[in-house]
Coordinates of N, CA and C in Angstrom, one line a residue:
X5 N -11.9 -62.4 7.7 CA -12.2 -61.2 8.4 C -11.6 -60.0 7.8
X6 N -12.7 -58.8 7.6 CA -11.5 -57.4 6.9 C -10.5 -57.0 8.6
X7 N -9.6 -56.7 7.5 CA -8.8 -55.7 8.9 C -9.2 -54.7 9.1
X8 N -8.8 -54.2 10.2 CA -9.0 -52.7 10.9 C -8.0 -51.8 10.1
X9 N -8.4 -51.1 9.4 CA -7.8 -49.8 8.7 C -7.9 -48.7 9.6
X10 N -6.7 -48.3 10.2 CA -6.4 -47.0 11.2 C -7.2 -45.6 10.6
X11 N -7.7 -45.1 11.3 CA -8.4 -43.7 11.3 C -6.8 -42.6 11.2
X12 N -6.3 -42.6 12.1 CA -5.3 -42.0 12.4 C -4.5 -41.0 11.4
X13 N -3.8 -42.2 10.3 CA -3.2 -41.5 9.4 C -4.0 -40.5 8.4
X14 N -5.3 -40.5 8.1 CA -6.3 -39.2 7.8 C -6.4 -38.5 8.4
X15 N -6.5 -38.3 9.7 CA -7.1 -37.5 10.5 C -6.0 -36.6 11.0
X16 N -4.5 -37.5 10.5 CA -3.1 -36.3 10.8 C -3.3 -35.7 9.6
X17 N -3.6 -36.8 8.4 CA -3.4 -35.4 7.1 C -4.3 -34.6 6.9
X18 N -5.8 -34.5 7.3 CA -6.6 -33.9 7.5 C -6.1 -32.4 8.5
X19 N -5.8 -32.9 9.5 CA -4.8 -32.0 10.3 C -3.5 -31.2 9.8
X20 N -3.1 -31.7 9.1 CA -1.7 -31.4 8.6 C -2.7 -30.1 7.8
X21 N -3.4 -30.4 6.9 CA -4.1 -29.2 5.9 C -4.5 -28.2 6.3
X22 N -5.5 -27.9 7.4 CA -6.1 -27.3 8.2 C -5.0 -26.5 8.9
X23 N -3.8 -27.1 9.3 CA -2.3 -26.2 9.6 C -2.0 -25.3 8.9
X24 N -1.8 -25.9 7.3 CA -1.2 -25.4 6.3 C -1.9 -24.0 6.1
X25 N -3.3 -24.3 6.1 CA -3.9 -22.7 5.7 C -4.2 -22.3 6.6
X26 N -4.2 -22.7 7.8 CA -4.1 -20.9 8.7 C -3.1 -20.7 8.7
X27 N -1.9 -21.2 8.8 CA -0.3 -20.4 8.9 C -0.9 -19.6 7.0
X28 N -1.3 -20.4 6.3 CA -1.1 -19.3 4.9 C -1.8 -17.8 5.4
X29 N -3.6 -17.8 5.8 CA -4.4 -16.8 5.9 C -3.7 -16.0 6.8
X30 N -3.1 -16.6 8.3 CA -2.0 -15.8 9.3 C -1.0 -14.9 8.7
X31 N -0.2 -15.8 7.3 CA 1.0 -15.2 7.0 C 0.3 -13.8 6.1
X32 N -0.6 -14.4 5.1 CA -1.1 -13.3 4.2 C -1.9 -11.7 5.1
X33 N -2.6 -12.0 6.1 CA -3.5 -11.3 7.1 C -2.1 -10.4 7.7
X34 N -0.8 -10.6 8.0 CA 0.2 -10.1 8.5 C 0.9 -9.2 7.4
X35 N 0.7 -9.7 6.3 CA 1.6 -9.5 4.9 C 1.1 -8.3 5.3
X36 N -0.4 -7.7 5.1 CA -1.5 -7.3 4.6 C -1.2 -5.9 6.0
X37 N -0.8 -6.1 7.1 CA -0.8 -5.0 8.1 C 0.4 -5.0 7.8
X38 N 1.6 -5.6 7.9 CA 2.8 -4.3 7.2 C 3.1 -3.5 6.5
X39 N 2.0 -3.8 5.0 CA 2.1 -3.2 3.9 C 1.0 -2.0 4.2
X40 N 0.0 -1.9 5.5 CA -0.9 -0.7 5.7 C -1.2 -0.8 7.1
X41 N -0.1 0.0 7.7 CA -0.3 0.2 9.0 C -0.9 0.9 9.6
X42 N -0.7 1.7 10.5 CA -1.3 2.9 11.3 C -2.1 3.8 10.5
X43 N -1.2 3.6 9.0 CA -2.1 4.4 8.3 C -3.0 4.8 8.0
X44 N -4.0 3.9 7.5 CA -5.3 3.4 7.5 C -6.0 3.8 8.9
X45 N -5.4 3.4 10.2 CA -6.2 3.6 11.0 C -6.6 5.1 11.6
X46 N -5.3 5.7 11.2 CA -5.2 7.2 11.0 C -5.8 7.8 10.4
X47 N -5.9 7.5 9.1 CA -7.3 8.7 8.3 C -8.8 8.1 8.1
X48 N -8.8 6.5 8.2 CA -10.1 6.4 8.1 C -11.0 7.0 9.1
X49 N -10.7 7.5 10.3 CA -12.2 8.7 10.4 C -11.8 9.8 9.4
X50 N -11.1 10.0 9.2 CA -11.0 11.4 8.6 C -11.8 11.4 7.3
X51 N -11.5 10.4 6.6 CA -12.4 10.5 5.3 C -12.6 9.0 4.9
X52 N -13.5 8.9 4.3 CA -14.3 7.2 3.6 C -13.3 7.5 2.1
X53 N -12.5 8.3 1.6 CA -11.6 7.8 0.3 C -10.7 7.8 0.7
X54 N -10.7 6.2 0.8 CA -9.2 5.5 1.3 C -9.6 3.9 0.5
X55 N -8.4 4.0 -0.7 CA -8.7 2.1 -0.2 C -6.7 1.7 -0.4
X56 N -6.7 0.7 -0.1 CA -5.6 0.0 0.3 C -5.3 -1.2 -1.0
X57 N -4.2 -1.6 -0.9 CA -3.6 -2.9 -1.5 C -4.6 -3.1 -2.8
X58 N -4.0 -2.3 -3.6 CA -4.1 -2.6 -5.4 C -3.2 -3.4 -6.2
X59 N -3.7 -3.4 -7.0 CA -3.3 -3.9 -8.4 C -4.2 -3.1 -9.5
X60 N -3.3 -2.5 -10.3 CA -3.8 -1.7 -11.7 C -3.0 -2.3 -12.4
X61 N -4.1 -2.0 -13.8 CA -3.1 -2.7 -14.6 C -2.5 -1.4 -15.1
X62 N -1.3 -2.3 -16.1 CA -0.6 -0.8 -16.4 C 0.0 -0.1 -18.0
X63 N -1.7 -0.9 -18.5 CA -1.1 -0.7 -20.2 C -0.2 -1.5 -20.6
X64 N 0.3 -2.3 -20.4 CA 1.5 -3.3 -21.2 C 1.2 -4.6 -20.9
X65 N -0.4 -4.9 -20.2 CA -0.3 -6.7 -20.2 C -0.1 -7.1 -18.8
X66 N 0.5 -6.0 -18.1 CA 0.8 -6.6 -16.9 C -0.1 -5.6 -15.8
X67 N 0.7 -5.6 -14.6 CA 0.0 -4.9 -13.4 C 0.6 -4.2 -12.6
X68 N 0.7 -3.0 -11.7 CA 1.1 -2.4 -10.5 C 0.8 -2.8 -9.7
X69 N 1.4 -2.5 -8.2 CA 0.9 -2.4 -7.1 C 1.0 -1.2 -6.2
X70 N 0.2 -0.4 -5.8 CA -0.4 0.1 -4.7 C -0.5 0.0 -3.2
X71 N -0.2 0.6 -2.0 CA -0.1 0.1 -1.3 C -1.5 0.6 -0.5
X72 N -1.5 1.9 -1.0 CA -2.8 2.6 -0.6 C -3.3 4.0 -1.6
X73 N -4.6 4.4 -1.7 CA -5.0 5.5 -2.5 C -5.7 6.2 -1.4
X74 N -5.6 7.4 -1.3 CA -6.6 8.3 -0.5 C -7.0 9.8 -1.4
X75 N -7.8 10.1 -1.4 CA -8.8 10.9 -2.7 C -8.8 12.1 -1.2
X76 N -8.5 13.1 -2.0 CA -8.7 14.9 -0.8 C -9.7 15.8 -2.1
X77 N -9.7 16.7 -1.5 CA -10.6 18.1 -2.5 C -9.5 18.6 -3.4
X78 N -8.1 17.6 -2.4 CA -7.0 18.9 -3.7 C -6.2 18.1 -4.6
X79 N -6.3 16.6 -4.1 CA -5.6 15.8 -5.0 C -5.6 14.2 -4.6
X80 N -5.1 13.3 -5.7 CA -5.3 12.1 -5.0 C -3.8 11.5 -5.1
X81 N -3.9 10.9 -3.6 CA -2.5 10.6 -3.0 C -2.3 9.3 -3.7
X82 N -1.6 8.7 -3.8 CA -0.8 7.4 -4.4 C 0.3 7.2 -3.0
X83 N 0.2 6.1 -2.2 CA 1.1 5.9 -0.9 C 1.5 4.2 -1.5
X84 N 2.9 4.7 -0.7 CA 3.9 3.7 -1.0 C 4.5 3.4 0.4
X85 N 4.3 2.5 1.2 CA 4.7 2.5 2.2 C 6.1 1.6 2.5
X86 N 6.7 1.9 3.5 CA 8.5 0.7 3.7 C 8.5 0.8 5.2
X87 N 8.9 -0.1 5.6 CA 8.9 -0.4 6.7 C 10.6 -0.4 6.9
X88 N 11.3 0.1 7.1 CA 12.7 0.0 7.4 C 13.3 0.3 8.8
X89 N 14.1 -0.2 9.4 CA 14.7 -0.1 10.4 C 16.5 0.6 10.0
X90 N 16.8 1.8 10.9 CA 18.1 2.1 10.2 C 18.3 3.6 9.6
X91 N 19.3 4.0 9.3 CA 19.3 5.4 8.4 C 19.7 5.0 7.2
X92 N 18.7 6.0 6.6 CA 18.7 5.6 5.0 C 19.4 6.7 4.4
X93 N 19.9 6.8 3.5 CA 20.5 7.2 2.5 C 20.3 6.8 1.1
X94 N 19.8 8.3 0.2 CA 19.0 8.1 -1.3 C 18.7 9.4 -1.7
X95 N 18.8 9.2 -2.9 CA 18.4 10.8 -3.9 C 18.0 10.5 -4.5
X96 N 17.1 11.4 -5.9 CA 16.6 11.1 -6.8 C 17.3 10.2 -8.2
X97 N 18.5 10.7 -7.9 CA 19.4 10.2 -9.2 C 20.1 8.7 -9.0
X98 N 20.1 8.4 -8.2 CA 20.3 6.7 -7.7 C 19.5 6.0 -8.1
X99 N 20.1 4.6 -8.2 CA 19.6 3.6 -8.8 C 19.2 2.9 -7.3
X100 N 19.9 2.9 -6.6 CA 19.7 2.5 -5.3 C 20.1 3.0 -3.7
X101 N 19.0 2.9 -2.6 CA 19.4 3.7 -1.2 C 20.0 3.0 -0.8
X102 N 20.6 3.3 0.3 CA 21.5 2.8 1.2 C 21.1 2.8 2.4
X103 N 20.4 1.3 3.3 CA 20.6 1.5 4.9 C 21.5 1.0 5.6
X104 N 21.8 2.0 6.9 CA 22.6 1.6 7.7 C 21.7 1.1 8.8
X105 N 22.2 -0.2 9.6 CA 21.2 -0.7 10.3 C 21.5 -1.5 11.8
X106 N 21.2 -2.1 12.9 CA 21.6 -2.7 13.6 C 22.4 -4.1 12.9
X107 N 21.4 -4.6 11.7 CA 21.9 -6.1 11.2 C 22.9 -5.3 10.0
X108 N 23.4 -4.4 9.8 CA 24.4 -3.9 8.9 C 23.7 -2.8 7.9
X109 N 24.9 -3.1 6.6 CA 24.8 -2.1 5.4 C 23.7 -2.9 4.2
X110 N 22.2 -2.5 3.7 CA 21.9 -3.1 2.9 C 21.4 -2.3 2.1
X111 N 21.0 -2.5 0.7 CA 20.8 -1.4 -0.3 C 19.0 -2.2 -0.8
X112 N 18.3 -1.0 -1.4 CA 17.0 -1.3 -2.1 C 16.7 -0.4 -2.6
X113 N 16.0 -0.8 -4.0 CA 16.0 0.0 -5.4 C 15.2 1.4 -5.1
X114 N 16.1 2.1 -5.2 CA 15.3 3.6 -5.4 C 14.0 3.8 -5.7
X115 N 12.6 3.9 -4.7 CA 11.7 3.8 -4.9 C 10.8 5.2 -5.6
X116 N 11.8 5.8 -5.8 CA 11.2 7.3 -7.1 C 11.2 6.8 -8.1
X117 N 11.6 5.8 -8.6 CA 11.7 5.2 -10.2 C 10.7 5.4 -10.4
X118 N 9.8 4.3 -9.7 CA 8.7 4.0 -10.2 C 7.3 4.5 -10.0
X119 N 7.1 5.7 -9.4 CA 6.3 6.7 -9.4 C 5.5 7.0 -10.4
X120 N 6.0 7.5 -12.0 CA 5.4 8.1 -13.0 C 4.8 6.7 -13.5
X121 N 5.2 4.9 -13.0 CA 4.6 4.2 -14.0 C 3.2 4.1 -13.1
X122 N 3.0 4.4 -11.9 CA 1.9 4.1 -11.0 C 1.0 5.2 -10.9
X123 N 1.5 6.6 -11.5 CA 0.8 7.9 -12.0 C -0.1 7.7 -13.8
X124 N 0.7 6.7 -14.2 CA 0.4 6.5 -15.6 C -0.9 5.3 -15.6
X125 N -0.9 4.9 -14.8 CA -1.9 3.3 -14.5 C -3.3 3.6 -14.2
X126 N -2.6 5.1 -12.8 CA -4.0 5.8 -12.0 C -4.5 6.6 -13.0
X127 N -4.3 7.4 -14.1 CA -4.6 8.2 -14.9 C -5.5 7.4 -15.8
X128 N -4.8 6.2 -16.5 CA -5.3 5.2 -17.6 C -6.8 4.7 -16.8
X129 N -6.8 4.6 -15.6 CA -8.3 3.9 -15.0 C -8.8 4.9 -14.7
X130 N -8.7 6.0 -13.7 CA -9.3 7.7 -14.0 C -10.2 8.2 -14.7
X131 N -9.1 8.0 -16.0 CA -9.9 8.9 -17.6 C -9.6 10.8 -16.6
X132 N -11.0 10.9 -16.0 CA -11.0 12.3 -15.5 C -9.5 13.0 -14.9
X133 N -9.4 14.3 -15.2 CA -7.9 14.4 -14.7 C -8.0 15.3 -13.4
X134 N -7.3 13.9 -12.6 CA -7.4 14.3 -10.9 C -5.9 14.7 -11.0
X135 N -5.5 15.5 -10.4 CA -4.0 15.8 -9.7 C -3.3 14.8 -9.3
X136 N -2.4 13.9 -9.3 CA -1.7 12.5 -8.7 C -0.3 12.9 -8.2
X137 N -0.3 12.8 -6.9 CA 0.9 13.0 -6.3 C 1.2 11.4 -5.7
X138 N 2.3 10.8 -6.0 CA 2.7 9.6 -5.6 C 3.7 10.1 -3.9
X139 N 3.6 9.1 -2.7 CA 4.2 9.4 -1.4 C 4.6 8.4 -1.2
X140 N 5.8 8.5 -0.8 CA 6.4 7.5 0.0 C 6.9 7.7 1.6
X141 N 5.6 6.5 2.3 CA 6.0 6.8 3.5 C 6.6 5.9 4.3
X142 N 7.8 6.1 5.2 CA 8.7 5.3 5.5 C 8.3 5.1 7.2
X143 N 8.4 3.8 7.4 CA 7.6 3.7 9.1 C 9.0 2.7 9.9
X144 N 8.8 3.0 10.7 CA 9.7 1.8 11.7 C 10.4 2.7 12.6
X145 N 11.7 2.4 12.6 CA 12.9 3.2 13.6 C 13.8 3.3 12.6
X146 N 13.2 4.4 11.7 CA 14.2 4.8 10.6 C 14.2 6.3 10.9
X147 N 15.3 7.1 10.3 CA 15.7 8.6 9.5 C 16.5 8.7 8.8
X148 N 16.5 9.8 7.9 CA 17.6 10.5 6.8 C 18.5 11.3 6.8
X149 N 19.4 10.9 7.8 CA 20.2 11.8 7.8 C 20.6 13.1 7.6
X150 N 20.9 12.3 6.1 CA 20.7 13.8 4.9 C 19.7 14.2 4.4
X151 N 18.4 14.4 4.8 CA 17.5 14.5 4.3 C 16.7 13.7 3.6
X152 N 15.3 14.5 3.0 CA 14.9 13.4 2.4 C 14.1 14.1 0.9
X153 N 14.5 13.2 0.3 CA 13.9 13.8 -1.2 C 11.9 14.4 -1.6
X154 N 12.1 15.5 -2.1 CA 10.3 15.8 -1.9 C 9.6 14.4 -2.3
X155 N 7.9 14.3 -1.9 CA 7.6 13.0 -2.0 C 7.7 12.1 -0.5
X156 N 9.0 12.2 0.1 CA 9.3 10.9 1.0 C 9.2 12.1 2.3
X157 N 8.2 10.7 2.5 CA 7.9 11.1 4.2 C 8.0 10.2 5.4
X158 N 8.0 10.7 6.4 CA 8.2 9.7 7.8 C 7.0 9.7 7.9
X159 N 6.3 8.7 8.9 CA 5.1 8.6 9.5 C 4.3 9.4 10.0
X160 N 5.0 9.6 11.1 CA 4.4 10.2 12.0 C 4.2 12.0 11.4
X161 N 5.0 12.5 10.7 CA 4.6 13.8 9.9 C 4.1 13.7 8.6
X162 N 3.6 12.7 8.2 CA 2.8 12.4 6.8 C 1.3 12.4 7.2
X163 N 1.0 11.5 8.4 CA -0.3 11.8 8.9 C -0.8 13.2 9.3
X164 N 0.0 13.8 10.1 CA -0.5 15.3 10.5 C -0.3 16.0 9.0
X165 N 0.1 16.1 8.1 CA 0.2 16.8 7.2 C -1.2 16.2 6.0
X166 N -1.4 15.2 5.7 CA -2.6 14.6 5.5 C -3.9 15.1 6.3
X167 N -3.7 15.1 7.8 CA -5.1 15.5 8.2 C -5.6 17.0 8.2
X168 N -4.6 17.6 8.0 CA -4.9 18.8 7.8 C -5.2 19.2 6.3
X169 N -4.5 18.5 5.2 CA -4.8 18.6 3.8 C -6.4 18.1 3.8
X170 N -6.9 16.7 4.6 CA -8.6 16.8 4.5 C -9.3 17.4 5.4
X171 N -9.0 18.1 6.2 CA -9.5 19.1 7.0 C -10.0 20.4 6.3
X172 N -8.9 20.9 5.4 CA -9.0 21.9 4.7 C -9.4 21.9 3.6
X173 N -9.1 20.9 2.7 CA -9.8 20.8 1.3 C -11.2 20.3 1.2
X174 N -11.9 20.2 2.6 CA -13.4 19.4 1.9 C -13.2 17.9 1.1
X175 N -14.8 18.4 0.2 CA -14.7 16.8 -0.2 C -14.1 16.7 -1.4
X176 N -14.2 15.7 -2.2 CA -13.6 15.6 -3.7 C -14.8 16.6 -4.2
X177 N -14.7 17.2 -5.6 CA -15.4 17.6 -6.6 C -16.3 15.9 -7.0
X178 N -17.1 16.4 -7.1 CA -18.3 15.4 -7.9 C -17.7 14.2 -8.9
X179 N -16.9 15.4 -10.4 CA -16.5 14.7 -11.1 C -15.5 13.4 -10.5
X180 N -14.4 14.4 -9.6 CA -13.6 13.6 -8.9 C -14.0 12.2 -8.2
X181 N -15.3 12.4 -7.4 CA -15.6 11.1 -7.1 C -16.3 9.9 -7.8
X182 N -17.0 10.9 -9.0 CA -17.3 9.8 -9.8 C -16.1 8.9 -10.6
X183 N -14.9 9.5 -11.1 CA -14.0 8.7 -11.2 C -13.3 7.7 -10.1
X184 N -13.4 8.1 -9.1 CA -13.2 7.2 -7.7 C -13.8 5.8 -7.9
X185 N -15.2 6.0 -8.2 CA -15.8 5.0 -8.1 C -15.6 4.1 -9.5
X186 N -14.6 4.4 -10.5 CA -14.2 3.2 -11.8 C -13.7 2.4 -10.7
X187 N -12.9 3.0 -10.1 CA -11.7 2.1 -9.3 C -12.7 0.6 -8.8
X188 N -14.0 0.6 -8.5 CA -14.7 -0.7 -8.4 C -14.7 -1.5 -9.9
X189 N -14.6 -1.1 -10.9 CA -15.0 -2.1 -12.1 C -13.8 -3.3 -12.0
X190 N -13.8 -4.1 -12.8 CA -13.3 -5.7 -13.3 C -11.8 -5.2 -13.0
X191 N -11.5 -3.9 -13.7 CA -10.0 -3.7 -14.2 C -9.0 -3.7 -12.8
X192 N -9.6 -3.5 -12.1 CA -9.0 -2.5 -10.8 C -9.6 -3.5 -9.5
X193 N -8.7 -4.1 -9.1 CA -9.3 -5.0 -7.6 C -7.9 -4.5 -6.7
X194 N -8.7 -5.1 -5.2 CA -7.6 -5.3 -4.2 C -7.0 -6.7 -4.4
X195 N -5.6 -6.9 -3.8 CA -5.2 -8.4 -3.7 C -6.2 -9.4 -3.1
X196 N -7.2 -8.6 -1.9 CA -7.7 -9.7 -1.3 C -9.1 -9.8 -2.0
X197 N -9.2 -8.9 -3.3 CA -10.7 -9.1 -3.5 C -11.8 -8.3 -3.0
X198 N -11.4 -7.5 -1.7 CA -12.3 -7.6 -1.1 C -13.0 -5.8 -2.3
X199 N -13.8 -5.4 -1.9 CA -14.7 -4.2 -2.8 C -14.0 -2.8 -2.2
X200 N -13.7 -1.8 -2.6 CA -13.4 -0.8 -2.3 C -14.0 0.1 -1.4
X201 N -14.0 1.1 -0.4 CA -15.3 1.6 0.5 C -15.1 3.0 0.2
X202 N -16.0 3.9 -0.4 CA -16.4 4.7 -1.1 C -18.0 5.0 0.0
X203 N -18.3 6.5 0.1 CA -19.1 6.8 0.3 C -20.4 6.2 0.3

């Protein structure tokens, strides 16, 4: 007589797998709203040039990332977003800011560095020359004490000052958007793949 070979132990590993990737799609789908919060939700009526979560490459073999691009009549934004809890402390000339926090003192790399290599990336896929201002916008239950270096913004005054920059500037110039639209070719994707939304 054959024996009875249990169902069981497949049907956990079968199970076990089907675990494994939704906690992945859950973890990545989460990654994906920290790294573009309110943001997005905030200017997409305002304007259709917006896309989020890049990768450019960056002339040397390798890649950038992007957290978001938004294209105005007067210039195209480059957004860097941080989610920090705490008072920060940072200037241009540091290697590193300083937060002060409920879980303590913790430091992270001065995020002006890398600005001109993420102005140098957008320009190289471009070609056309659009104005590139790189922003960094800082979200959570954070402030700066001492201020904050031009470029770096809070939330909640980066959007009003955005909505009023596409309020007032119209749309891109022609040329402008036809460079917009490289940003679809092979060279230039989102992390998730998904197609960029362009007029």
């Amino acid at each position: 007589m054959y024996g009875f070979f249990p169902l069981w132990p497949g049907v956990a590993l079968v199970g076990l797998l089907l675990a494994v990737g939704l906690l992945a799609f859950g973890a990545r789908f989460l990654w994906r709203r920290h790294r573009t919060p309110k943001l997005v939700q905030a200017l997409r009526p305002l304007t259709p040039w917006i896309r989020t979560n890049l990768l450019l490459p960056d002339g040397l073999g390798s890649t950038i990332h992007v957290d978001g691009l938004v294209l105005t009549g007067q210039m195209l934004h480059a957004v860097q977003m941080f989610r920090i809890e705490g008072a920060i402390f940072g200037s241009a000339n540091m290697n590193e800011w300083t937060v002060l926090g409920r879980s303590g003192r913790w430091t992270f790399p001065n995020p002006l560095l890398t600005g001109p290599l993420r102005i140098l990336a957008l320009q190289e896929q471009l070609v056309t020359r659009i104005p590139i201002q790189v922003d960094y916008v800082f979200w959570g239950d954070c402030d700066f004490p001492k201020g904050k270096e031009d470029g770096v913004h809070e939330l909640t005054e980066y959007l009003e000052s955005m909505g009023r920059e596409i309020s007032l500037s119209g749309d891109p110039p022609e040329s402008w958007q036809e460079a917009w639209r490289r940003l679809e070719t092979p060279g230039v994707f989102g992390l998730t793949g998904s197609r960029p939304r362009t007029p």
